[in-house]
mmCIF file of C-alpha atoms in Angstrom:
data_model
loop_
_atom_site.group_PDB
_atom_site.id
_atom_site.type_symbol
_atom_site.label_atom_id
_atom_site.label_comp_id
_atom_site.label_asym_id
_atom_site.label_seq_id
_atom_site.Cartn_x
_atom_site.Cartn_y
_atom_site.Cartn_z
ATOM 1 C CA MET C 1 49.192 101.098 77.699
ATOM 2 C CA ARG C 2 52.367 99.300 76.799
ATOM 3 C CA VAL C 3 52.368 98.726 72.994
ATOM 4 C CA VAL C 4 54.802 96.165 71.723
ATOM 5 C CA VAL C 5 55.796 96.569 68.055
ATOM 6 C CA PRO C 6 57.759 93.517 66.737
ATOM 7 C CA PHE C 7 60.193 94.348 63.974
ATOM 8 C CA ALA C 8 62.816 92.498 61.981
ATOM 9 C CA PRO C 9 65.351 94.996 60.597
ATOM 10 C CA GLU C 10 67.471 92.410 58.753
ATOM 11 C CA ARG C 11 66.340 90.777 55.525
ATOM 12 C CA PRO C 12 62.751 92.004 55.923
ATOM 13 C CA LYS C 13 59.846 91.466 53.535
ATOM 14 C CA THR C 14 61.411 88.840 51.328
ATOM 15 C CA ARG C 15 58.142 88.323 49.444
ATOM 16 C CA LEU C 16 58.541 91.849 48.044
ATOM 17 C CA ALA C 17 61.749 90.707 46.272
ATOM 18 C CA PRO C 18 60.054 90.693 42.782
ATOM 19 C CA VAL C 19 59.674 94.497 43.010
ATOM 20 C CA LEU C 20 62.180 95.784 45.600
ATOM 21 C CA ASP C 21 65.847 94.897 46.045
ATOM 22 C CA GLU C 22 67.158 94.152 49.491
ATOM 23 C CA ALA C 23 68.314 97.673 50.368
ATOM 24 C CA GLU C 24 64.906 98.956 49.229
ATOM 25 C CA ARG C 25 63.078 96.364 51.297
ATOM 26 C CA VAL C 26 65.060 97.436 54.368
ATOM 27 C CA ALA C 27 64.183 101.143 53.735
ATOM 28 C CA PHE C 28 60.539 100.425 53.000
ATOM 29 C CA ALA C 29 60.096 98.224 56.101
ATOM 30 C CA ARG C 30 61.713 100.983 58.149
ATOM 31 C CA ALA C 31 59.332 103.545 56.724
ATOM 32 C CA MET C 32 56.353 101.362 57.753
ATOM 33 C CA LEU C 33 57.799 101.037 61.316
ATOM 34 C CA ASP C 34 58.195 104.794 61.488
ATOM 35 C CA ASP C 35 54.554 105.261 60.354
ATOM 36 C CA THR C 36 53.384 102.868 63.119
ATOM 37 C CA LEU C 37 55.393 104.668 65.798
ATOM 38 C CA SER C 38 54.215 108.045 64.511
ATOM 39 C CA ALA C 39 50.605 106.976 64.590
ATOM 40 C CA LEU C 40 51.008 105.642 68.144
ATOM 41 C CA SER C 41 52.695 108.880 69.189
ATOM 42 C CA THR C 42 49.797 110.923 67.783
ATOM 43 C CA LEU C 43 47.309 108.754 69.676
ATOM 44 C CA ASP C 44 49.233 109.489 72.882
ATOM 45 C CA ARG C 45 49.645 113.272 72.317
ATOM 46 C CA GLU C 46 46.348 114.147 70.746
ATOM 47 C CA ARG C 47 43.698 111.484 71.471
ATOM 48 C CA GLY C 48 43.968 110.876 75.184
ATOM 49 C CA VAL C 49 45.125 107.319 74.788
ATOM 50 C CA SER C 50 48.172 106.728 76.911
ATOM 51 C CA VAL C 51 50.688 104.798 74.726
ATOM 52 C CA ASP C 52 54.010 103.522 75.899
ATOM 53 C CA PRO C 53 55.705 102.011 72.819
ATOM 54 C CA LEU C 54 58.352 99.322 72.870
ATOM 55 C CA VAL C 55 60.003 98.006 69.689
ATOM 56 C CA LEU C 56 60.766 94.314 69.986
ATOM 57 C CA SER C 57 63.529 93.983 67.438
ATOM 58 C CA THR C 58 65.437 90.950 66.198
ATOM 59 C CA ALA C 59 68.569 93.083 65.943
ATOM 60 C CA PRO C 60 69.863 96.410 67.318
ATOM 61 C CA LEU C 61 68.080 99.459 65.914
ATOM 62 C CA ASP C 62 67.847 103.229 66.322
ATOM 63 C CA CYS C 63 64.298 104.614 66.232
ATOM 64 C CA ASP C 64 61.871 106.925 67.980
ATOM 65 C CA ALA C 65 60.958 104.461 70.771
ATOM 66 C CA PRO C 66 62.684 102.236 73.288
ATOM 67 C CA VAL C 67 64.047 99.025 71.774
ATOM 68 C CA VAL C 68 64.455 95.556 73.237
ATOM 69 C CA VAL C 69 66.536 93.079 71.132
ATOM 70 C CA ASP C 70 65.206 89.524 71.157
ATOM 71 C CA ASP C 71 66.112 87.131 68.338
ATOM 72 C CA ARG C 72 63.783 84.324 69.297
ATOM 73 C CA SER C 73 60.671 83.466 67.331
ATOM 74 C CA LEU C 74 57.879 86.102 67.190
ATOM 75 C CA THR C 75 55.635 84.054 69.456
ATOM 76 C CA GLU C 76 58.277 83.445 72.112
ATOM 77 C CA ALA C 77 59.478 87.016 72.103
ATOM 78 C CA VAL C 78 56.017 88.524 72.331
ATOM 79 C CA ASN C 79 54.885 86.203 75.113
ATOM 80 C CA ASP C 80 57.579 87.585 77.335
ATOM 81 C CA HIS C 81 55.720 90.882 77.283
ATOM 82 C CA VAL C 82 52.022 90.032 77.604
ATOM 83 C CA PRO C 83 50.562 89.930 81.184
ATOM 84 C CA ALA C 84 51.750 86.984 83.212
ATOM 85 C CA ASP C 85 49.955 87.651 86.497
ATOM 86 C CA ASP C 86 46.649 89.067 87.596
ATOM 87 C CA GLY C 87 48.140 92.385 88.649
ATOM 88 C CA ASP C 88 50.059 92.921 85.361
ATOM 89 C CA ALA C 89 48.995 95.875 83.164
ATOM 90 C CA PRO C 90 47.314 95.244 79.786
ATOM 91 C CA VAL C 91 49.596 95.089 76.713
ATOM 92 C CA ALA C 92 48.919 95.677 73.026
ATOM 93 C CA VAL C 93 50.880 94.066 70.225
ATOM 94 C CA VAL C 94 50.796 95.905 66.906
ATOM 95 C CA MET C 95 52.602 94.626 63.792
ATOM 96 C CA ALA C 96 55.114 96.942 62.176
ATOM 97 C CA ASP C 97 53.936 96.428 58.602
ATOM 98 C CA LEU C 98 50.419 97.934 58.785
ATOM 99 C CA ALA C 99 51.204 100.673 56.292
ATOM 100 C CA LEU C 100 47.620 101.962 56.224
ATOM 101 C CA ALA C 101 47.362 102.294 60.011
ATOM 102 C CA THR C 102 46.220 105.752 61.186
ATOM 103 C CA PRO C 103 45.695 107.105 64.651
ATOM 104 C CA ASP C 104 41.922 106.685 64.116
ATOM 105 C CA ALA C 105 42.290 103.035 63.141
ATOM 106 C CA LEU C 106 44.769 102.214 65.935
ATOM 107 C CA GLY C 107 42.663 104.079 68.456
ATOM 108 C CA ARG C 108 39.802 101.656 67.881
ATOM 109 C CA LEU C 109 41.946 98.864 69.398
ATOM 110 C CA PHE C 110 41.702 100.529 72.789
ATOM 111 C CA GLU C 111 37.943 101.056 72.804
ATOM 112 C CA PRO C 112 36.539 97.596 73.639
ATOM 113 C CA GLU C 113 36.987 96.518 77.245
ATOM 114 C CA ALA C 114 37.192 92.815 76.491
ATOM 115 C CA ASP C 115 39.930 90.563 77.943
ATOM 116 C CA VAL C 116 41.284 90.108 74.410
ATOM 117 C CA VAL C 117 40.773 92.569 71.505
ATOM 118 C CA ILE C 118 41.759 91.253 68.060
ATOM 119 C CA ALA C 119 42.260 93.127 64.831
ATOM 120 C CA PRO C 120 42.323 90.290 62.208
ATOM 121 C CA GLY C 121 44.728 90.458 59.316
ATOM 122 C CA ARG C 122 43.996 89.183 55.849
ATOM 123 C CA GLY C 123 44.717 85.488 55.396
ATOM 124 C CA GLY C 124 44.062 84.484 59.007
ATOM 125 C CA GLY C 125 46.672 86.684 60.720
ATOM 126 C CA THR C 126 46.402 88.706 63.881
ATOM 127 C CA ASN C 127 47.678 92.165 62.990
ATOM 128 C CA ALA C 128 47.015 93.665 66.383
ATOM 129 C CA VAL C 129 45.886 92.396 69.729
ATOM 130 C CA VAL C 130 45.204 93.840 73.180
ATOM 131 C CA VAL C 131 45.719 91.449 76.074
ATOM 132 C CA ARG C 132 44.251 92.195 79.494
ATOM 133 C CA ALA C 133 44.268 88.696 80.971
ATOM 134 C CA PRO C 134 47.309 86.629 82.109
ATOM 135 C CA GLU C 135 45.572 83.406 80.937
ATOM 136 C CA PHE C 136 46.111 84.490 77.297
ATOM 137 C CA ARG C 137 49.217 83.628 75.282
ATOM 138 C CA VAL C 138 49.922 84.594 71.644
ATOM 139 C CA ASP C 139 50.606 81.969 68.953
ATOM 140 C CA TYR C 140 51.435 83.572 65.598
ATOM 141 C CA HIS C 141 52.030 80.322 63.727
ATOM 142 C CA GLY C 142 49.455 79.538 61.051
ATOM 143 C CA ALA C 143 45.831 80.868 61.159
ATOM 144 C CA SER C 144 46.596 82.803 64.326
ATOM 145 C CA VAL C 145 43.214 84.579 64.449
ATOM 146 C CA ARG C 146 41.439 81.300 64.825
ATOM 147 C CA ASP C 147 43.987 80.001 67.373
ATOM 148 C CA HIS C 148 43.729 83.229 69.411
ATOM 149 C CA ARG C 149 39.981 82.956 69.544
ATOM 150 C CA GLU C 150 40.307 79.357 70.673
ATOM 151 C CA ILE C 151 42.909 80.135 73.320
ATOM 152 C CA ALA C 152 40.633 82.868 74.707
ATOM 153 C CA ARG C 153 37.592 80.570 74.617
ATOM 154 C CA GLU C 154 39.320 77.778 76.444
ATOM 155 C CA ALA C 155 40.440 80.210 79.153
ATOM 156 C CA GLY C 156 36.903 81.639 79.449
ATOM 157 C CA LEU C 157 38.008 85.121 78.342
ATOM 158 C CA SER C 158 35.879 87.724 76.571
ATOM 159 C CA VAL C 159 36.941 88.596 72.982
ATOM 160 C CA ALA C 160 36.161 91.681 70.918
ATOM 161 C CA HIS C 161 37.098 92.228 67.271
ATOM 162 C CA VAL C 162 38.097 95.505 65.550
ATOM 163 C CA ASP C 163 36.681 95.544 62.033
ATOM 164 C CA SER C 164 39.250 97.640 60.187
ATOM 165 C CA PHE C 165 40.492 97.442 56.661
ATOM 166 C CA ARG C 166 43.480 99.561 57.596
ATOM 167 C CA LEU C 167 44.515 97.278 60.423
ATOM 168 C CA ALA C 168 43.770 94.133 58.315
ATOM 169 C CA THR C 169 46.197 95.185 55.615
ATOM 170 C CA ASP C 170 49.683 94.031 56.366
ATOM 171 C CA VAL C 171 52.122 94.513 53.536
ATOM 172 C CA ASP C 172 53.846 91.274 52.437
ATOM 173 C CA GLU C 173 53.436 90.921 48.702
ATOM 174 C CA PRO C 174 53.637 93.162 45.613
ATOM 175 C CA ALA C 175 49.845 93.237 45.304
ATOM 176 C CA ASP C 176 49.656 94.794 48.742
ATOM 177 C CA LEU C 177 51.504 97.798 47.477
ATOM 178 C CA VAL C 178 48.363 98.806 45.561
ATOM 179 C CA GLU C 179 46.676 99.380 48.903
ATOM 180 C CA VAL C 180 49.542 101.536 50.220
ATOM 181 C CA VAL C 181 49.571 103.767 47.129
ATOM 182 C CA LEU C 182 45.783 104.140 47.130
ATOM 183 C CA HIS C 183 45.178 104.546 50.869
ATOM 184 C CA GLY C 184 48.479 105.261 52.629
ATOM 185 C CA THR C 185 49.049 108.658 54.163
ATOM 186 C CA GLY C 186 52.504 108.405 55.751
ATOM 187 C CA ALA C 187 56.160 107.708 55.126
ATOM 188 C CA ALA C 188 55.692 104.301 53.511
ATOM 189 C CA ALA C 189 53.309 105.694 50.919
ATOM 190 C CA ALA C 190 55.667 108.610 50.273
ATOM 191 C CA TRP C 191 58.575 106.198 49.945
ATOM 192 C CA LEU C 192 56.744 104.133 47.301
ATOM 193 C CA HIS C 193 55.792 107.367 45.453
ATOM 194 C CA ASP C 194 59.409 108.574 45.490
ATOM 195 C CA ALA C 195 60.529 105.127 44.222
ATOM 196 C CA GLY C 196 58.340 105.558 41.168
ATOM 197 C CA PHE C 197 55.398 103.322 42.043
ATOM 198 C CA SER C 198 51.916 104.111 40.897
ATOM 199 C CA VAL C 199 48.616 102.284 40.389
ATOM 200 C CA VAL C 200 47.598 101.381 36.880
ATOM 201 C CA THR C 201 44.525 99.668 35.462
ATOM 202 C CA ALA C 202 44.473 97.358 32.493
ATOM 203 C CA ASP C 203 41.376 95.509 31.387
ATOM 204 C CA GLY C 204 39.598 96.635 34.498
ATOM 205 C CA ARG C 205 42.242 94.965 36.729
ATOM 206 C CA VAL C 206 44.319 97.112 39.104
ATOM 207 C CA ASP C 207 48.073 96.655 39.440
ATOM 208 C CA ILE C 208 51.133 98.393 40.653
ATOM 209 C CA GLU C 209 53.665 99.809 38.181
ATOM 210 C CA ARG C 210 57.142 101.185 38.672
ATOM 211 C CA ASN C 211 58.427 104.091 36.595
ATOM 212 C CA SER C 212 61.958 103.178 35.653
ATOM 213 C CA GLY C 213 62.718 106.750 34.501
ATOM 214 C CA MET D 1 17.303 104.685 52.363
ATOM 215 C CA ARG D 2 17.112 103.039 49.026
ATOM 216 C CA VAL D 3 19.869 100.371 48.898
ATOM 217 C CA VAL D 4 20.754 99.097 45.457
ATOM 218 C CA VAL D 5 22.388 95.636 45.368
ATOM 219 C CA PRO D 6 23.771 94.803 41.925
ATOM 220 C CA PHE D 7 23.761 91.055 41.123
ATOM 221 C CA ALA D 8 24.623 88.860 38.162
ATOM 222 C CA PRO D 9 22.859 85.501 38.556
ATOM 223 C CA GLU D 10 24.276 84.006 35.363
ATOM 224 C CA ARG D 11 27.859 82.772 35.039
ATOM 225 C CA PRO D 12 28.909 84.511 38.315
ATOM 226 C CA LYS D 13 32.327 84.483 39.995
ATOM 227 C CA THR D 14 34.306 82.901 37.127
ATOM 228 C CA ARG D 15 37.574 83.468 38.982
ATOM 229 C CA LEU D 16 36.405 80.818 41.465
ATOM 230 C CA ALA D 17 36.381 78.194 38.679
ATOM 231 C CA PRO D 18 39.555 76.469 40.012
ATOM 232 C CA VAL D 19 37.678 75.390 43.086
ATOM 233 C CA LEU D 20 33.928 75.563 42.304
ATOM 234 C CA ASP D 21 32.096 74.279 39.174
ATOM 235 C CA GLU D 22 29.509 76.437 37.502
ATOM 236 C CA ALA D 23 26.455 75.196 39.377
ATOM 237 C CA GLU D 24 28.369 75.624 42.641
ATOM 238 C CA ARG D 25 29.411 79.163 41.766
ATOM 239 C CA VAL D 26 25.776 79.998 41.047
ATOM 240 C CA ALA D 27 24.678 78.612 44.422
ATOM 241 C CA PHE D 28 27.514 80.222 46.313
ATOM 242 C CA ALA D 29 26.872 83.644 44.676
ATOM 243 C CA ARG D 30 23.240 83.322 45.569
ATOM 244 C CA ALA D 31 24.110 82.538 49.243
ATOM 245 C CA MET D 32 26.231 85.706 49.362
ATOM 246 C CA LEU D 33 23.315 87.757 47.935
ATOM 247 C CA ASP D 34 20.999 86.238 50.490
ATOM 248 C CA ASP D 35 23.374 87.157 53.286
ATOM 249 C CA THR D 36 23.568 90.753 52.066
ATOM 250 C CA LEU D 37 19.772 91.044 51.923
ATOM 251 C CA SER D 38 19.424 89.402 55.298
ATOM 252 C CA ALA D 39 21.891 91.779 56.921
ATOM 253 C CA LEU D 40 20.128 94.766 55.325
ATOM 254 C CA SER D 41 16.780 93.430 56.625
ATOM 255 C CA THR D 42 18.200 93.112 60.157
ATOM 256 C CA LEU D 43 19.434 96.731 59.968
ATOM 257 C CA ASP D 44 15.929 97.828 59.025
ATOM 258 C CA ARG D 45 14.065 95.725 61.610
ATOM 259 C CA GLU D 46 16.414 95.972 64.620
ATOM 260 C CA ARG D 47 18.768 98.893 64.254
ATOM 261 C CA GLY D 48 16.586 101.812 63.384
ATOM 262 C CA VAL D 49 18.109 102.224 59.917
ATOM 263 C CA SER D 50 15.375 102.473 57.271
ATOM 264 C CA VAL D 51 16.488 100.263 54.446
ATOM 265 C CA ASP D 52 14.563 99.894 51.169
ATOM 266 C CA PRO D 53 16.457 97.206 49.171
ATOM 267 C CA LEU D 54 16.417 96.831 45.413
ATOM 268 C CA VAL D 55 18.269 94.093 43.623
ATOM 269 C CA LEU D 56 19.621 95.307 40.308
ATOM 270 C CA SER D 57 19.959 92.064 38.432
ATOM 271 C CA THR D 58 21.313 91.261 34.986
ATOM 272 C CA ALA D 59 18.625 88.583 34.562
ATOM 273 C CA PRO D 60 15.276 87.705 36.161
ATOM 274 C CA LEU D 61 15.527 86.409 39.752
ATOM 275 C CA ASP D 62 13.420 85.396 42.693
ATOM 276 C CA CYS D 63 14.698 86.666 46.045
ATOM 277 C CA ASP D 64 13.614 88.400 49.299
ATOM 278 C CA ALA D 65 13.646 91.885 47.796
ATOM 279 C CA PRO D 66 12.230 93.793 44.794
ATOM 280 C CA VAL D 67 14.172 93.125 41.614
ATOM 281 C CA VAL D 68 14.866 95.340 38.560
ATOM 282 C CA VAL D 69 16.387 93.649 35.551
ATOM 283 C CA ASP D 70 18.991 95.654 33.672
ATOM 284 C CA ASP D 71 21.624 93.984 31.516
ATOM 285 C CA ARG D 72 23.724 97.037 30.824
ATOM 286 C CA SER D 73 27.139 97.506 32.337
ATOM 287 C CA LEU D 74 27.351 97.860 36.170
ATOM 288 C CA THR D 75 28.220 101.528 35.936
ATOM 289 C CA GLU D 76 25.355 102.416 33.585
ATOM 290 C CA ALA D 77 22.801 100.370 35.452
ATOM 291 C CA VAL D 78 23.752 101.815 38.842
ATOM 292 C CA ASN D 79 23.833 105.428 37.562
ATOM 293 C CA ASP D 80 20.124 105.114 36.704
ATOM 294 C CA HIS D 81 19.456 104.824 40.457
ATOM 295 C CA VAL D 82 21.693 107.390 42.165
ATOM 296 C CA PRO D 83 20.212 110.816 42.796
ATOM 297 C CA ALA D 84 19.814 112.919 39.633
ATOM 298 C CA ASP D 85 18.262 116.078 41.038
ATOM 299 C CA ASP D 86 18.687 118.144 44.185
ATOM 300 C CA GLY D 87 15.471 116.869 45.676
ATOM 301 C CA ASP D 88 16.217 113.146 45.126
ATOM 302 C CA ALA D 89 16.629 110.956 48.131
ATOM 303 C CA PRO D 90 20.071 109.433 49.013
ATOM 304 C CA VAL D 91 20.913 106.039 47.638
ATOM 305 C CA ALA D 92 23.357 103.375 48.816
ATOM 306 C CA VAL D 93 24.972 100.830 46.510
ATOM 307 C CA VAL D 94 26.201 97.605 48.197
ATOM 308 C CA MET D 95 27.907 94.823 46.249
ATOM 309 C CA ALA D 96 26.343 91.352 46.585
ATOM 310 C CA ASP D 97 29.620 89.531 47.180
ATOM 311 C CA LEU D 98 30.571 90.925 50.576
ATOM 312 C CA ALA D 99 30.371 87.560 52.350
ATOM 313 C CA LEU D 100 31.633 88.973 55.667
ATOM 314 C CA ALA D 101 29.104 91.812 55.811
ATOM 315 C CA THR D 102 27.225 91.992 59.065
ATOM 316 C CA PRO D 103 24.473 94.411 60.160
ATOM 317 C CA ASP D 104 27.101 96.149 62.328
ATOM 318 C CA ALA D 105 29.469 96.595 59.377
ATOM 319 C CA LEU D 106 26.738 97.680 56.936
ATOM 320 C CA GLY D 107 25.281 100.004 59.546
ATOM 321 C CA ARG D 108 28.500 101.996 59.605
ATOM 322 C CA LEU D 109 27.832 103.100 56.017
ATOM 323 C CA PHE D 110 24.894 105.176 57.196
ATOM 324 C CA GLU D 111 26.620 106.975 60.047
ATOM 325 C CA PRO D 112 28.706 109.676 58.280
ATOM 326 C CA GLU D 113 26.654 112.563 56.901
ATOM 327 C CA ALA D 114 28.977 113.268 54.003
ATOM 328 C CA ASP D 115 27.804 113.789 50.402
ATOM 329 C CA VAL D 116 29.546 110.579 49.454
ATOM 330 C CA VAL D 117 30.450 107.732 51.821
ATOM 331 C CA ILE D 118 32.805 105.140 50.486
ATOM 332 C CA ALA D 119 33.659 101.661 51.793
ATOM 333 C CA PRO D 120 36.836 100.746 49.822
ATOM 334 C CA GLY D 121 37.305 97.236 48.569
ATOM 335 C CA ARG D 122 40.632 95.471 48.379
ATOM 336 C CA GLY D 123 42.496 96.155 45.131
ATOM 337 C CA GLY D 124 41.027 99.628 44.502
ATOM 338 C CA GLY D 125 37.362 98.709 44.386
ATOM 339 C CA THR D 126 34.346 100.477 45.891
ATOM 340 C CA ASN D 127 32.387 97.794 47.704
ATOM 341 C CA ALA D 128 29.732 100.132 49.009
ATOM 342 C CA VAL D 129 28.877 103.775 48.552
ATOM 343 C CA VAL D 130 26.256 106.146 49.836
ATOM 344 C CA VAL D 131 25.385 108.974 47.449
ATOM 345 C CA ARG D 132 23.557 112.092 48.715
ATOM 346 C CA ALA D 133 24.457 114.542 45.888
ATOM 347 C CA PRO D 134 23.159 114.603 42.340
ATOM 348 C CA GLU D 135 26.559 115.795 41.120
ATOM 349 C CA PHE D 136 28.033 112.386 41.835
ATOM 350 C CA ARG D 137 28.156 109.530 39.375
ATOM 351 C CA VAL D 138 29.611 106.074 39.873
ATOM 352 C CA ASP D 139 32.362 104.609 37.673
ATOM 353 C CA TYR D 140 33.245 101.005 38.530
ATOM 354 C CA HIS D 141 35.893 100.549 35.899
ATOM 355 C CA GLY D 142 39.452 100.226 37.143
ATOM 356 C CA ALA D 143 40.578 101.662 40.463
ATOM 357 C CA SER D 144 37.115 102.981 41.281
ATOM 358 C CA VAL D 145 37.916 104.141 44.776
ATOM 359 C CA ARG D 146 40.348 106.638 43.355
ATOM 360 C CA ASP D 147 38.042 107.708 40.575
ATOM 361 C CA HIS D 148 35.133 108.143 43.014
ATOM 362 C CA ARG D 149 37.270 110.354 45.293
ATOM 363 C CA GLU D 150 38.261 112.380 42.237
ATOM 364 C CA ILE D 151 34.660 112.682 40.930
ATOM 365 C CA ALA D 152 33.610 113.956 44.388
ATOM 366 C CA ARG D 153 36.548 116.373 44.636
ATOM 367 C CA GLU D 154 35.915 117.878 41.244
ATOM 368 C CA ALA D 155 32.237 118.419 42.189
ATOM 369 C CA GLY D 156 33.195 120.003 45.533
ATOM 370 C CA LEU D 157 31.458 117.219 47.535
ATOM 371 C CA SER D 158 32.385 115.999 50.983
ATOM 372 C CA VAL D 159 33.648 112.426 51.224
ATOM 373 C CA ALA D 160 33.788 110.021 54.223
ATOM 374 C CA HIS D 161 35.322 106.599 54.292
ATOM 375 C CA VAL D 162 34.222 103.538 56.253
ATOM 376 C CA ASP D 163 37.242 101.589 57.471
ATOM 377 C CA SER D 164 35.869 98.007 57.537
ATOM 378 C CA PHE D 165 37.682 94.777 56.781
ATOM 379 C CA ARG D 166 34.269 93.055 56.416
ATOM 380 C CA LEU D 167 33.101 95.575 53.780
ATOM 381 C CA ALA D 168 36.518 95.586 52.084
ATOM 382 C CA THR D 169 36.425 91.858 51.509
ATOM 383 C CA ASP D 170 34.642 91.012 48.259
ATOM 384 C CA VAL D 171 34.906 87.374 47.220
ATOM 385 C CA ASP D 172 36.401 86.858 43.802
ATOM 386 C CA GLU D 173 39.221 84.376 44.065
ATOM 387 C CA PRO D 174 39.929 81.096 45.879
ATOM 388 C CA ALA D 175 42.173 82.869 48.425
ATOM 389 C CA ASP D 176 39.186 84.997 49.436
ATOM 390 C CA LEU D 177 37.370 81.860 50.641
ATOM 391 C CA VAL D 178 39.843 81.657 53.550
ATOM 392 C CA GLU D 179 38.230 84.889 54.870
ATOM 393 C CA VAL D 180 34.745 83.520 54.520
ATOM 394 C CA VAL D 181 35.534 80.333 56.372
ATOM 395 C CA LEU D 182 37.385 82.179 59.174
ATOM 396 C CA HIS D 183 35.068 85.215 59.606
ATOM 397 C CA GLY D 184 31.774 84.550 57.856
ATOM 398 C CA THR D 185 28.639 84.077 59.912
ATOM 399 C CA GLY D 186 25.890 83.542 57.351
ATOM 400 C CA ALA D 187 24.619 81.413 54.523
ATOM 401 C CA ALA D 188 27.799 81.728 52.375
ATOM 402 C CA ALA D 189 30.006 80.536 55.180
ATOM 403 C CA ALA D 190 27.580 77.654 55.840
ATOM 404 C CA TRP D 191 27.510 76.772 52.147
ATOM 405 C CA LEU D 192 31.319 76.478 52.049
ATOM 406 C CA HIS D 193 31.349 74.377 55.221
ATOM 407 C CA ASP D 194 28.701 72.058 53.778
ATOM 408 C CA ALA D 195 30.718 71.838 50.547
ATOM 409 C CA GLY D 196 33.670 70.533 52.538
ATOM 410 C CA PHE D 197 35.888 73.581 52.647
ATOM 411 C CA SER D 198 38.103 74.237 55.630
ATOM 412 C CA VAL D 199 41.182 76.311 56.416
ATOM 413 C CA VAL D 200 44.532 74.517 56.642
ATOM 414 C CA THR D 201 48.001 75.705 57.517
ATOM 415 C CA ALA D 202 51.155 74.373 56.020
ATOM 416 C CA ASP D 203 54.627 75.834 56.724
ATOM 417 C CA GLY D 204 52.898 78.749 58.486
ATOM 418 C CA ARG D 205 50.945 79.662 55.342
ATOM 419 C CA VAL D 206 47.162 79.605 55.404
ATOM 420 C CA ASP D 207 45.144 78.031 52.604
ATOM 421 C CA ILE D 208 41.709 76.616 51.757
ATOM 422 C CA GLU D 209 41.208 72.905 51.411
ATOM 423 C CA ARG D 210 38.275 70.905 50.148
ATOM 424 C CA ASN D 211 37.362 67.563 51.671
ATOM 425 C CA SER D 212 36.550 65.274 48.806
ATOM 426 C CA GLY D 213 34.989 62.622 51.103
#
């Protein structure tokens, strides 16, 4: 299945600015993309899921997958790639900042046979979606998980959900780094470790700390 | 399997004080407990999973399950119920504030045959755990998911994880209510709806809003 991975290589992850400078945010975002592509590649090689990745980038980029550059909004750019006609092949869209995604977690996306398969993100997002019907269009603005259910319902399409903490965890804010340090297994977790981040607890609350040494 | 559900009926969910007064927090916490017990009951009746619930409460309580009152710390109280000897039966511990928990999500806890099965919570918590080995003890202080892995590793026990967004979502803060409104299916979601809560989006960000009318 074609798997579209939207990515913004320039000025990524601005909400991480309190803990990472711009060059670090670029490197960390890139590590998360590499983890996603690596997990998809493992699915294809080892799990019998045929995956044909395509990075949909807002700027030119070198990486381990074909790249299409499209600097329009996320919604517009993605909608150029989902099925438009009855004969079109299914397409998956997987965000590039799912730093906990593993081949097992991503593989669950491809199990349900529904017209639309949604992996909700925290805070109302849609972190991954499989689209098998040309009547469906993505709309990433606002509480997209609600809008995507509604778009499918209005078109009479079947919807399945993937209940995954790993796929629900997109990394936008400093608090999200706690999850990467505790549960990450790839390049993004290694990058944070090398940058001196660890998890600390104070008064029973869990937080991220950076070793300045 | 014995399923222990710790619950604090008095002064619950203080971090929800910005949006719910004390009487409301008591009612909402109770709705979440009722949802948990209802989902466990459905598992037992309809899914072939034998569930024997026990509410471990810090104060006397009437509810649809047997209650033991224990006002010690969560860790101490729970450790009185996990297996202590080789012949003891397995025990599950499920938090009472998993407002998205469904029979399907809770049922996944009982699938792996590992000595210890962990459903991580956001922020380093352990939202549910199945304990089959007397060498294991819970420790809910701090980043408990890390500590629980370490306790199991030191005792040479096998560990499995349940990757579930529904089980990872415990409800502590106002932002968590967004998840309940968007994904909840039980009494807690209905309670929030009746109390006037809905999800709104502004500038692409998702937030909770209360209708004062």
